[in-house]
Amino acid sequence: MSLRPLWIAGRLLTRLPFPDPGEASPTDTGHSVPWYPVVGLILGILVAAAGIGLAQTEPGVAAALVLILWVWSSGGIHLDGLGDSADAWVGGLGSRERTLAIMKDPRCGPAAVSAIVLVLIAKWAGIQALMTDGQPWLLLFMPLLGRTQLSLLLLTTPYAREQGMAGDQSRHLQRRTAWFATLTSALACLLATGWVGLILLIVAVTIFVLARRSMLERIAGFTGDTAGALVEITETLALLTCVLVTFSAD
């Protein structure tokens, strides 16, 4: 089995040193989608390992270092999508055309800044809480759930623009393989964490349903920016849910 689709997915979604797959065609990018959960797992292992390795460090500083690694490893691409989507949803005034136009604007408005800052604060607090509680290994599942959402979005939701890389991915998606990867990721999360994993899956599915409905109502589909926003929202709310669940169980 060729791992070239994994290299393509890894270089698209992260800054990690995946091997250079060479020039990727639209078909290649479509075939890389089932590997998104694997990329999420790799990111999760990296973040969780950092949390475990810094467990004896002052919690606030350790959480900041883990968060820096988390943001760097993804290249901040999903934070960019979150910011663009926040500006577009606030400034779009319910108009599909205006919303799509704002998402293409490289300038960053107050809604974008607020959304990014709030997400980073929430993640920092969540990381610190898990490390204080001695459970930084649970950080593994946040990037995994976030990237699994990408696969699910491509499987179930039309692309909102006429052209774009995400549109190519949708058209050339290996649907059966992508569904297998998505469901396997969900099952792995459930088996690894038990009832905590079940709650995380319920939260992730709820976020997905609400986000997808909002995308369809506003722009009749998804864009790369709204996909990135979905990743960040899923990671953040899953992390906070994990903290609340594990602390209430103590």
Protein backbone atom coordinates (compact mmCIF):
# COMPACT_ATOMS: atom_id res chain seq x y z
CA MET A 1 0.00 0.00 0.00
CA SER A 2 1.37 3.39 -1.01
CA LEU A 3 1.68 5.98 1.75
CA ARG A 4 1.78 8.86 -0.71
CA PRO A 5 -1.80 9.95 0.19
CA LEU A 6 -0.68 10.16 3.84
CA TRP A 7 2.27 12.35 2.89
CA ILE A 8 -0.08 14.63 0.94
CA ALA A 9 -2.51 14.86 3.87
CA GLY A 10 0.31 15.45 6.33
CA ARG A 11 1.92 18.25 4.36
CA LEU A 12 -1.48 19.87 3.77
CA LEU A 13 -2.66 19.80 7.37
CA THR A 14 0.58 20.19 9.34
CA ARG A 15 4.08 21.64 9.45
CA LEU A 16 5.52 18.26 10.41
CA PRO A 17 8.31 16.88 8.19
CA PHE A 18 6.29 14.45 6.11
CA PRO A 19 8.11 13.21 2.98
CA ASP A 20 7.62 15.34 -0.13
CA PRO A 21 5.08 13.49 -2.32
CA GLY A 22 5.81 15.65 -5.36
CA GLU A 23 3.16 17.49 -7.32
CA ALA A 24 -0.33 16.40 -6.24
CA SER A 25 -3.20 16.25 -8.72
CA PRO A 26 -6.86 16.84 -7.73
CA THR A 27 -7.29 13.06 -7.68
CA ASP A 28 -4.33 12.74 -5.31
CA THR A 29 -5.74 15.31 -2.89
CA GLY A 30 -9.09 13.52 -2.94
CA HIS A 31 -7.42 10.20 -2.15
CA SER A 32 -5.62 11.82 0.80
CA VAL A 33 -8.84 12.59 2.70
CA PRO A 34 -9.23 9.16 4.37
CA TRP A 35 -5.81 9.77 5.95
CA TYR A 36 -6.95 12.94 7.73
CA PRO A 37 -7.84 11.07 10.95
CA VAL A 38 -4.39 9.44 10.88
CA VAL A 39 -2.80 12.88 10.63
CA GLY A 40 -4.98 13.95 13.55
CA LEU A 41 -3.77 10.95 15.53
CA ILE A 42 -0.13 11.84 14.81
CA LEU A 43 -0.74 15.42 15.96
CA GLY A 44 -2.53 14.12 19.02
CA ILE A 45 0.35 11.83 19.94
CA LEU A 46 2.76 14.76 19.59
CA VAL A 47 0.66 17.09 21.76
CA ALA A 48 -0.06 14.43 24.39
CA ALA A 49 3.62 13.43 24.54
CA ALA A 50 4.55 17.06 25.13
CA GLY A 51 1.96 17.28 27.91
CA ILE A 52 3.29 14.14 29.55
CA GLY A 53 6.90 15.25 29.17
CA LEU A 54 6.19 18.64 30.76
CA ALA A 55 4.02 17.24 33.55
CA GLN A 56 6.51 18.21 36.25
CA THR A 57 6.82 21.80 35.00
CA GLU A 58 4.82 24.73 36.37
CA PRO A 59 1.31 24.05 34.94
CA GLY A 60 0.68 27.44 33.38
CA VAL A 61 4.03 27.54 31.59
CA ALA A 62 3.76 23.89 30.58
CA ALA A 63 0.28 24.46 29.13
CA ALA A 64 1.56 27.46 27.17
CA LEU A 65 4.42 25.41 25.71
CA VAL A 66 2.06 22.59 24.74
CA LEU A 67 -0.31 25.07 23.12
CA ILE A 68 2.53 26.68 21.17
CA LEU A 69 3.53 23.26 19.88
CA TRP A 70 -0.09 22.48 19.02
CA VAL A 71 -0.53 25.68 17.01
CA TRP A 72 2.87 25.41 15.33
CA SER A 73 2.39 21.78 14.32
CA SER A 74 -0.82 22.62 12.46
CA GLY A 75 0.63 25.77 10.92
CA GLY A 76 -2.28 27.77 12.32
CA ILE A 77 -4.29 27.02 9.18
CA HIS A 78 -7.43 26.13 11.07
CA LEU A 79 -7.15 29.21 13.27
CA ASP A 80 -7.02 31.24 10.06
CA GLY A 81 -10.21 29.53 8.91
CA LEU A 82 -11.85 30.22 12.26
CA GLY A 83 -10.97 33.91 12.03
CA ASP A 84 -12.17 34.27 8.44
CA SER A 85 -15.41 32.45 9.25
CA ALA A 86 -16.06 34.61 12.32
CA ASP A 87 -15.62 37.80 10.29
CA ALA A 88 -17.80 36.43 7.49
CA TRP A 89 -20.63 35.26 9.73
CA VAL A 90 -20.74 38.58 11.57
CA GLY A 91 -20.15 40.84 8.59
CA GLY A 92 -22.04 38.80 6.01
CA LEU A 93 -25.40 39.99 7.36
CA GLY A 94 -27.09 36.79 6.23
CA SER A 95 -26.02 37.21 2.60
CA ARG A 96 -24.38 34.22 0.91
CA GLU A 97 -22.42 36.35 -1.57
CA ARG A 98 -21.21 38.80 1.05
CA THR A 99 -20.24 35.99 3.42
CA LEU A 100 -18.17 34.23 0.75
CA ALA A 101 -16.54 37.50 -0.27
CA ILE A 102 -15.50 38.35 3.30
CA MET A 103 -13.94 34.90 3.73
CA LYS A 104 -11.63 35.66 0.78
CA ASP A 105 -10.58 39.01 2.25
CA PRO A 106 -7.08 38.62 3.79
CA ARG A 107 -7.73 41.36 6.34
CA CYS A 108 -8.54 40.38 9.92
CA GLY A 109 -11.49 42.03 11.64
CA PRO A 110 -12.48 42.27 15.32
CA ALA A 111 -14.66 39.16 15.16
CA ALA A 112 -11.70 37.14 13.89
CA VAL A 113 -9.36 38.45 16.58
CA SER A 114 -11.93 37.78 19.30
CA ALA A 115 -12.65 34.24 18.11
CA ILE A 116 -8.97 33.29 17.84
CA VAL A 117 -8.06 34.78 21.22
CA LEU A 118 -10.97 33.09 22.98
CA VAL A 119 -10.15 29.71 21.45
CA LEU A 120 -6.49 29.97 22.46
CA ILE A 121 -7.41 31.01 26.02
CA ALA A 122 -9.86 28.12 26.28
CA LYS A 123 -7.31 25.63 24.98
CA TRP A 124 -4.63 26.91 27.33
CA ALA A 125 -6.98 26.56 30.29
CA GLY A 126 -8.07 23.09 29.21
CA ILE A 127 -4.50 21.88 28.73
CA GLN A 128 -3.50 23.24 32.13
CA ALA A 129 -6.47 21.54 33.79
CA LEU A 130 -5.71 18.13 32.28
CA MET A 131 -2.05 18.42 33.22
CA THR A 132 -2.92 19.44 36.78
CA ASP A 133 -5.27 16.46 37.00
CA GLY A 134 -2.53 14.13 35.76
CA GLN A 135 -4.32 13.23 32.53
CA PRO A 136 -2.45 14.96 29.69
CA TRP A 137 -2.71 11.75 27.64
CA LEU A 138 -6.31 12.71 26.89
CA LEU A 139 -4.98 15.53 24.69
CA LEU A 140 -4.37 12.83 22.09
CA PHE A 141 -8.05 12.75 21.13
CA MET A 142 -8.67 16.44 20.40
CA PRO A 143 -6.67 16.66 17.13
CA LEU A 144 -7.99 13.23 16.16
CA LEU A 145 -11.61 14.31 16.56
CA GLY A 146 -10.95 17.60 14.78
CA ARG A 147 -9.47 15.98 11.66
CA THR A 148 -12.10 13.27 11.64
CA GLN A 149 -14.67 16.05 11.38
CA LEU A 150 -12.97 17.16 8.15
CA SER A 151 -13.50 13.75 6.59
CA LEU A 152 -17.12 13.71 7.72
CA LEU A 153 -17.71 17.20 6.33
CA LEU A 154 -16.32 16.24 2.92
CA LEU A 155 -18.45 13.10 2.91
CA THR A 156 -21.74 14.78 3.73
CA THR A 157 -21.63 18.41 2.63
CA PRO A 158 -21.35 20.09 -0.79
CA TYR A 159 -18.58 22.57 -1.54
CA ALA A 160 -19.91 26.13 -1.57
CA ARG A 161 -17.67 27.61 -4.28
CA GLU A 162 -17.40 26.76 -7.96
CA GLN A 163 -13.66 26.06 -7.74
CA GLY A 164 -11.20 25.26 -5.00
CA MET A 165 -9.02 22.50 -3.61
CA ALA A 166 -11.73 21.30 -1.25
CA GLY A 167 -14.02 20.99 -4.26
CA ASP A 168 -11.43 18.77 -5.97
CA GLN A 169 -11.20 16.69 -2.82
CA SER A 170 -14.97 16.20 -2.74
CA ARG A 171 -15.10 15.15 -6.37
CA HIS A 172 -12.27 12.64 -6.08
CA LEU A 173 -13.02 11.38 -2.60
CA GLN A 174 -12.85 7.61 -2.05
CA ARG A 175 -16.07 7.51 -0.12
CA ARG A 176 -16.00 3.95 1.18
CA THR A 177 -12.44 4.32 2.46
CA ALA A 178 -13.21 7.71 4.00
CA TRP A 179 -16.27 6.35 5.81
CA PHE A 180 -14.19 3.44 7.12
CA ALA A 181 -11.50 5.82 8.42
CA THR A 182 -14.07 8.12 10.02
CA LEU A 183 -15.96 5.35 11.80
CA THR A 184 -12.74 3.62 12.85
CA SER A 185 -11.52 6.84 14.47
CA ALA A 186 -14.78 7.18 16.38
CA LEU A 187 -14.59 3.57 17.54
CA ALA A 188 -10.96 3.97 18.61
CA CYS A 189 -11.86 7.02 20.69
CA LEU A 190 -14.69 5.12 22.32
CA LEU A 191 -12.65 2.01 23.09
CA ALA A 192 -9.65 3.95 24.41
CA THR A 193 -11.53 6.21 26.81
CA GLY A 194 -14.78 4.41 27.59
CA TRP A 195 -17.64 6.59 28.76
CA VAL A 196 -15.50 9.72 28.46
CA GLY A 197 -15.01 8.87 24.78
CA LEU A 198 -18.75 8.37 24.38
CA ILE A 199 -19.41 11.86 25.73
CA LEU A 200 -16.71 13.31 23.48
CA LEU A 201 -18.29 11.65 20.45
CA ILE A 202 -21.72 13.00 21.38
CA VAL A 203 -20.24 16.49 21.69
CA ALA A 204 -18.37 16.16 18.38
CA VAL A 205 -21.48 14.95 16.53
CA THR A 206 -23.58 17.74 18.03
CA ILE A 207 -21.02 20.34 16.96
CA PHE A 208 -20.92 18.84 13.48
CA VAL A 209 -24.70 18.83 13.05
CA LEU A 210 -25.08 22.43 14.23
CA ALA A 211 -22.10 23.70 12.22
CA ARG A 212 -23.17 21.89 9.06
CA ARG A 213 -26.70 23.27 9.35
CA SER A 214 -25.33 26.79 9.77
CA MET A 215 -23.08 26.37 6.72
CA LEU A 216 -25.93 25.08 4.56
CA GLU A 217 -28.28 27.84 5.64
CA ARG A 218 -25.76 30.63 5.11
CA ILE A 219 -23.63 29.56 2.10
CA ALA A 220 -25.25 26.31 0.87
CA GLY A 221 -22.17 24.25 1.66
CA PHE A 222 -18.72 24.48 3.16
CA THR A 223 -15.44 26.21 2.32
CA GLY A 224 -11.89 25.60 3.45
CA ASP A 225 -12.35 28.36 6.03
CA THR A 226 -15.51 26.90 7.54
CA ALA A 227 -13.83 23.48 7.61
CA GLY A 228 -10.95 24.99 9.57
CA ALA A 229 -13.40 26.68 11.94
CA LEU A 230 -15.08 23.31 12.51
CA VAL A 231 -11.73 21.78 13.49
CA GLU A 232 -10.96 24.53 16.01
CA ILE A 233 -14.43 24.57 17.53
CA THR A 234 -14.43 20.78 17.85
CA GLU A 235 -10.97 20.67 19.45
CA THR A 236 -11.80 23.45 21.91
CA LEU A 237 -15.22 22.25 23.04
CA ALA A 238 -14.09 18.62 23.19
CA LEU A 239 -11.14 19.67 25.35
CA LEU A 240 -13.32 21.67 27.74
CA THR A 241 -15.86 18.84 27.87
CA CYS A 242 -13.09 16.40 28.68
CA VAL A 243 -11.94 18.62 31.55
CA LEU A 244 -15.46 18.98 32.98
CA VAL A 245 -16.16 15.26 32.72
CA THR A 246 -12.89 14.07 34.24
CA PHE A 247 -12.98 16.63 37.07
CA SER A 248 -16.58 15.79 37.96
CA ALA A 249 -15.62 12.13 38.15
CA ASP A 250 -12.83 12.78 40.70
